[in-house]
Tab-separated table of N, CA and C in Angstrom:
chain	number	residue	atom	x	y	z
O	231	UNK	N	77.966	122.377	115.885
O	231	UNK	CA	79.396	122.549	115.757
O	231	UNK	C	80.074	121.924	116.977
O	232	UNK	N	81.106	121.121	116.336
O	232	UNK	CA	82.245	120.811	117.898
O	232	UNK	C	83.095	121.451	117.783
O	233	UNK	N	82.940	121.282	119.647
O	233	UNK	CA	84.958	122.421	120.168
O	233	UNK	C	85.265	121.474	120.592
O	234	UNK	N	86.666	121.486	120.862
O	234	UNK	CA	87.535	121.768	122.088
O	234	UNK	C	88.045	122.618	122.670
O	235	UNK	N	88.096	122.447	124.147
O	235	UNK	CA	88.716	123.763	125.114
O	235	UNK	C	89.922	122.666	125.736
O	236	UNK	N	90.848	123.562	125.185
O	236	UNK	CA	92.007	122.573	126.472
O	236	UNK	C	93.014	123.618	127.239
O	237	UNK	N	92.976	123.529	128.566
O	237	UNK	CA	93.834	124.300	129.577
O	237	UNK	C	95.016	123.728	129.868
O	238	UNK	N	96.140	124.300	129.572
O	238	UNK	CA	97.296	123.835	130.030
O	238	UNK	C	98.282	124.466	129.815
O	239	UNK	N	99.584	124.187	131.360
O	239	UNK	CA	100.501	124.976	131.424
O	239	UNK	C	101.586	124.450	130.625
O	240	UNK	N	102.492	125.650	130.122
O	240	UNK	CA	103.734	125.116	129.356
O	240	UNK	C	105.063	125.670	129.674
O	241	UNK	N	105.976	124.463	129.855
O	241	UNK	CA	107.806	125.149	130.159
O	241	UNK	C	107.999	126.504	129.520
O	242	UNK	N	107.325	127.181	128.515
O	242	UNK	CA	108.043	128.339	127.973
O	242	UNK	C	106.873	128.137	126.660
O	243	UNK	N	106.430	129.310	126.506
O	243	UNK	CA	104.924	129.440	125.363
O	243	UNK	C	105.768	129.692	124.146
O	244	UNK	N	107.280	130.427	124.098
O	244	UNK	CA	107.575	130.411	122.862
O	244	UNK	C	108.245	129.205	122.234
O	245	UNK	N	108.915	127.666	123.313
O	245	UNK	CA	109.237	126.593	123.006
O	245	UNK	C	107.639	125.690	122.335
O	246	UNK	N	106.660	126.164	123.003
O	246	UNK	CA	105.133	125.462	123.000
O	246	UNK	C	104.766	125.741	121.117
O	247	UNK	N	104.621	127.144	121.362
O	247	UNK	CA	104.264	127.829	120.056
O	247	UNK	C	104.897	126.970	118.664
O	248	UNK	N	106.125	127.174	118.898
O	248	UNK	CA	107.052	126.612	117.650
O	248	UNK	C	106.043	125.783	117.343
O	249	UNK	N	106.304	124.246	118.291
O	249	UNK	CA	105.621	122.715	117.936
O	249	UNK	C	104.544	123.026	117.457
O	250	UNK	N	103.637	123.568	118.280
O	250	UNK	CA	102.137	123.755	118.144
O	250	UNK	C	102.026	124.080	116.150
O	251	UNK	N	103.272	125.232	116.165
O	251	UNK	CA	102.945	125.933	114.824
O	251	UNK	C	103.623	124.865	113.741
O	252	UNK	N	104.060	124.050	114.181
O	252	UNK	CA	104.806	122.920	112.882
O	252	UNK	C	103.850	121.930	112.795
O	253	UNK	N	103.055	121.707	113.816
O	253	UNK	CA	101.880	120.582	113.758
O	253	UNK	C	100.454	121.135	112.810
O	254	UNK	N	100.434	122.309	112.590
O	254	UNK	CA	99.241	122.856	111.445
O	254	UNK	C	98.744	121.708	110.527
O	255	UNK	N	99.602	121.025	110.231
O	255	UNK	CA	99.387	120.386	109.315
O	255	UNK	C	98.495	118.754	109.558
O	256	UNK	N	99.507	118.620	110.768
O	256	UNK	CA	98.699	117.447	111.248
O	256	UNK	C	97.244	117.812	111.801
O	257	UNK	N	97.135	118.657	112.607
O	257	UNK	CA	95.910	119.129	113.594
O	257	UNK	C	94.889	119.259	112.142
O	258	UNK	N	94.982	120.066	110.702
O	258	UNK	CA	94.290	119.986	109.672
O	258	UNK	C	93.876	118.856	109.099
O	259	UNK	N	94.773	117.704	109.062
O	259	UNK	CA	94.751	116.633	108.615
O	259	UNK	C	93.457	115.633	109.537
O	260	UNK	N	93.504	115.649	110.530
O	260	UNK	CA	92.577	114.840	112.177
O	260	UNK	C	91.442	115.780	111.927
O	261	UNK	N	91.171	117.012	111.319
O	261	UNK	CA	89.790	117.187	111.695
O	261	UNK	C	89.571	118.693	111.882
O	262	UNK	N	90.559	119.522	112.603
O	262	UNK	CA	90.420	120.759	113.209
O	262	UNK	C	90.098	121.836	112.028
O	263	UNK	N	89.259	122.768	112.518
O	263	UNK	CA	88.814	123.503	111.069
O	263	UNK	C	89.305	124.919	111.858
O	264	UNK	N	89.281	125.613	113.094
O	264	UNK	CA	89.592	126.808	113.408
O	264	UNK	C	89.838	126.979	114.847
O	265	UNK	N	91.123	127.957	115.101
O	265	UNK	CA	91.609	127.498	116.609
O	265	UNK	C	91.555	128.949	117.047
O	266	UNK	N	91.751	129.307	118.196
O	266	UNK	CA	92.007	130.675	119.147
O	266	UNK	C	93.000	129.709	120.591
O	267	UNK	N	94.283	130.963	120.554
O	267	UNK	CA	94.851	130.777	121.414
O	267	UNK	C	94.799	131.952	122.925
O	268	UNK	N	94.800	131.411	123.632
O	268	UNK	CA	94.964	132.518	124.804
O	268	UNK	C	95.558	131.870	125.508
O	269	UNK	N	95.693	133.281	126.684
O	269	UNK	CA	96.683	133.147	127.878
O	269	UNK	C	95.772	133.462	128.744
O	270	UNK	N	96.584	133.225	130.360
O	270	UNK	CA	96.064	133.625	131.672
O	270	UNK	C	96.720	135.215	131.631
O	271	UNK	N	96.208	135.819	132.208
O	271	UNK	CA	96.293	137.228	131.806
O	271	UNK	C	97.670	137.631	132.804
O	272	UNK	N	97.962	136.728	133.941
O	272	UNK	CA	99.211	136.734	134.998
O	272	UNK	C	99.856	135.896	134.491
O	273	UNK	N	99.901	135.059	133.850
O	273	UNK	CA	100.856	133.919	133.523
O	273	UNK	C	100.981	133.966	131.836
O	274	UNK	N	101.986	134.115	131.197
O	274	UNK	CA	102.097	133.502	130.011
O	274	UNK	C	102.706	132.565	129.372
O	275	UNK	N	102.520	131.554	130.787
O	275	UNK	CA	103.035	130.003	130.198
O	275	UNK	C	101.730	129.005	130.362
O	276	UNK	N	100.254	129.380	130.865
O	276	UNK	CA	99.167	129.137	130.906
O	276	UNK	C	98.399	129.285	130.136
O	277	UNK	N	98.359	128.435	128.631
O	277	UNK	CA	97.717	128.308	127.575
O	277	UNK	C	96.229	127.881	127.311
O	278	UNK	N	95.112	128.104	126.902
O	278	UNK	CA	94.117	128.107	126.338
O	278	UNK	C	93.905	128.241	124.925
O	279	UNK	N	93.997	126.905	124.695
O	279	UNK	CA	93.542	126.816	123.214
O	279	UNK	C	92.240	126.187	122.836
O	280	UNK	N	91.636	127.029	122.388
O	280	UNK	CA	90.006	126.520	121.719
O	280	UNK	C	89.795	126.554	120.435
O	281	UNK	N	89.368	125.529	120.167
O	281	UNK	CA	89.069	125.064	118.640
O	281	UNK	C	87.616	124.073	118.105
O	282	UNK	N	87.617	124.529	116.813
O	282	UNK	CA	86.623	124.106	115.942
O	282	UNK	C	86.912	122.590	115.414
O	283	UNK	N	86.112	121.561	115.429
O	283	UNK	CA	86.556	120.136	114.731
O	283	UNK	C	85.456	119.840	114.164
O	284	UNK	N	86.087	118.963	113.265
O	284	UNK	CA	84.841	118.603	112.070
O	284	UNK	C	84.029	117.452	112.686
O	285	UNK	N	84.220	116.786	114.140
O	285	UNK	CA	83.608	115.837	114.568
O	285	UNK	C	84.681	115.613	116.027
O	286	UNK	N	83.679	115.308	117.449
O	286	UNK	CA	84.130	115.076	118.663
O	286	UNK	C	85.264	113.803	118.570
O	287	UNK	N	85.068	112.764	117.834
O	287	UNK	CA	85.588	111.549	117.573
O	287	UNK	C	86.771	111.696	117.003
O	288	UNK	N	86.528	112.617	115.828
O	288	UNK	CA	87.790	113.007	115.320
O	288	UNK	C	89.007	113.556	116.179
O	289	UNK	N	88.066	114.750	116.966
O	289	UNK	CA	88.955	115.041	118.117
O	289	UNK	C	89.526	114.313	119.084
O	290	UNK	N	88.634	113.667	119.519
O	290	UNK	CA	89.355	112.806	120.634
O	290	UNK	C	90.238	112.017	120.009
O	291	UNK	N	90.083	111.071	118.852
O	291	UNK	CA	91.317	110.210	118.174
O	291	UNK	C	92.896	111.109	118.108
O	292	UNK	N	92.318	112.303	117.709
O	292	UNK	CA	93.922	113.058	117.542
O	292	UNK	C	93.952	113.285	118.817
O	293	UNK	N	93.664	113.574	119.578
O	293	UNK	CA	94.442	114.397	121.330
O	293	UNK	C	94.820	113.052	122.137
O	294	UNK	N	93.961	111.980	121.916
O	294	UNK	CA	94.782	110.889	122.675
O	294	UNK	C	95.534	109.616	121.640
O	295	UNK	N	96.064	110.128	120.841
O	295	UNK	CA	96.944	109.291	120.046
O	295	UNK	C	97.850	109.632	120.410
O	296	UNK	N	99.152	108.548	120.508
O	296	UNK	CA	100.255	108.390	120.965
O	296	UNK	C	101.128	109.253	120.363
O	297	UNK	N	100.793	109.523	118.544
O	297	UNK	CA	101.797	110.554	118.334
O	297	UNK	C	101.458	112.460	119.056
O	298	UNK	N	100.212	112.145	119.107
O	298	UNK	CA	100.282	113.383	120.071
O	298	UNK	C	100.663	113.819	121.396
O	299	UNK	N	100.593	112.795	122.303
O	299	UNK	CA	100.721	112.153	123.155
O	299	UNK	C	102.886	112.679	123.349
O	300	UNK	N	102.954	112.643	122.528
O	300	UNK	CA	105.031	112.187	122.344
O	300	UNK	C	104.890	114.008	122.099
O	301	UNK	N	104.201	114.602	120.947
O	301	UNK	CA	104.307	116.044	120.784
O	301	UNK	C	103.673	116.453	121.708
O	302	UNK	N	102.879	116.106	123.131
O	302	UNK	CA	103.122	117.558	123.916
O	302	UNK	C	103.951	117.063	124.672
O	303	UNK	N	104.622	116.299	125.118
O	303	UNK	CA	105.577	115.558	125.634
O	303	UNK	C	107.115	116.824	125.285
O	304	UNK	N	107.537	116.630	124.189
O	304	UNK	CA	108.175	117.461	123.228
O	304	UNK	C	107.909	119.570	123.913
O	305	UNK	N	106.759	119.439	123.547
O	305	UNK	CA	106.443	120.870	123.765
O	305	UNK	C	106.646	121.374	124.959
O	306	UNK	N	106.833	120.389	126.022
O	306	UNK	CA	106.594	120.977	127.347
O	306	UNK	C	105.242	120.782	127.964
O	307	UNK	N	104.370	120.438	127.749
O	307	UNK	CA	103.069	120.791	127.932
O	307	UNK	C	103.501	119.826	129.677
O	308	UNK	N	102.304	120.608	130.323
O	308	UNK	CA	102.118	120.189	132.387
O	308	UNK	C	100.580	119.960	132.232
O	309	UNK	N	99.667	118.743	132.442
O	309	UNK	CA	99.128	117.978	132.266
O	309	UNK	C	98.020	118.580	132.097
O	310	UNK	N	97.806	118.416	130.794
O	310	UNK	CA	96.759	119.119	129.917
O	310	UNK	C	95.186	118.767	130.664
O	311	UNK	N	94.205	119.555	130.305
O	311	UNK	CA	92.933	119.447	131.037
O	311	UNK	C	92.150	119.689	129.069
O	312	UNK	N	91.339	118.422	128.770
O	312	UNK	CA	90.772	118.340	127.438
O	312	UNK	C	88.992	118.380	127.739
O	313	UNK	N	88.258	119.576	127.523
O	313	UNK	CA	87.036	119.439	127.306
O	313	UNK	C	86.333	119.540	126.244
O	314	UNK	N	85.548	118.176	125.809
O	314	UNK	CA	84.553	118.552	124.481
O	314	UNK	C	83.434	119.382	124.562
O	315	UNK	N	83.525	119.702	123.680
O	315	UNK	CA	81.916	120.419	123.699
O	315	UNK	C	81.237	120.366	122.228
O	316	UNK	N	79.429	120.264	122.673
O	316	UNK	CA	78.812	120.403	121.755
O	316	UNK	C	77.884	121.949	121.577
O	317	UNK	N	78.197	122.647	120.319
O	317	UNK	CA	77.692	124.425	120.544
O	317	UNK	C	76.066	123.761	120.339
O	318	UNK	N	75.605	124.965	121.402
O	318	UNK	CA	74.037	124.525	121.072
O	318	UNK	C	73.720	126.218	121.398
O	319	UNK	N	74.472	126.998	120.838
O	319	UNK	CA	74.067	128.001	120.628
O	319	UNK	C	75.333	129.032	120.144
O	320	UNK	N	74.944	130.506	119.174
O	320	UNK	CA	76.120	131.188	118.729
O	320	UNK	C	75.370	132.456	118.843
O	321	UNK	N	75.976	133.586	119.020
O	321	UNK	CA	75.336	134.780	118.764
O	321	UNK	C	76.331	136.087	118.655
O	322	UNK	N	76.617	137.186	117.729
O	322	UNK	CA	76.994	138.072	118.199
O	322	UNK	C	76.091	139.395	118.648
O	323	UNK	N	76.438	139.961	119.130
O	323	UNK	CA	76.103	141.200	119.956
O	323	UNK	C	76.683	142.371	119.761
């Protein structure tokens, strides 16, 4: 399975949220199959969003395409930090 983990701060999480929540469609469209949002537990303009993609490539094409690129631009986003990952393990407890 691929993630992404991306850390980043935003002008205001409920200006962030909106965009984030009108883009569903696109983020579905590029690949993304399941997301979790969090916060910094002192800050709630310090976003953590981690997600499921149907392929790393896929991911990376959508996060550095220009129209995304313009939407966090839009959102506010303060210079996002993007890590891939490959799961090489799952478990609950």
């Amino acid at each position: 399975m691929q993630h992404v983990l991306i850390i980043h701060e935003v002008e205001s999480y409920p200006a962030w949220k909106a965009i984030f929540d009108q883009a569903a469609q696109i983020r579905k469209d590029a690949g993304e199959i399941s997301y979790q949002l969090l916060r910094y537990d002192t800050d709630a303009n310090h976003i953590v969003h981690f997600s499921r993609w149907s392929s790393l490539a896929n991911a990376r094409r959508f996060f550095e395409s220009p129209e995304l690129v313009e939407i966090r631009k839009k959102a506010g986003v303060k210079a996002p930090d993007f890590i891939y990952l490959d799961e090489i393990e799952h478990g609950v407890l």
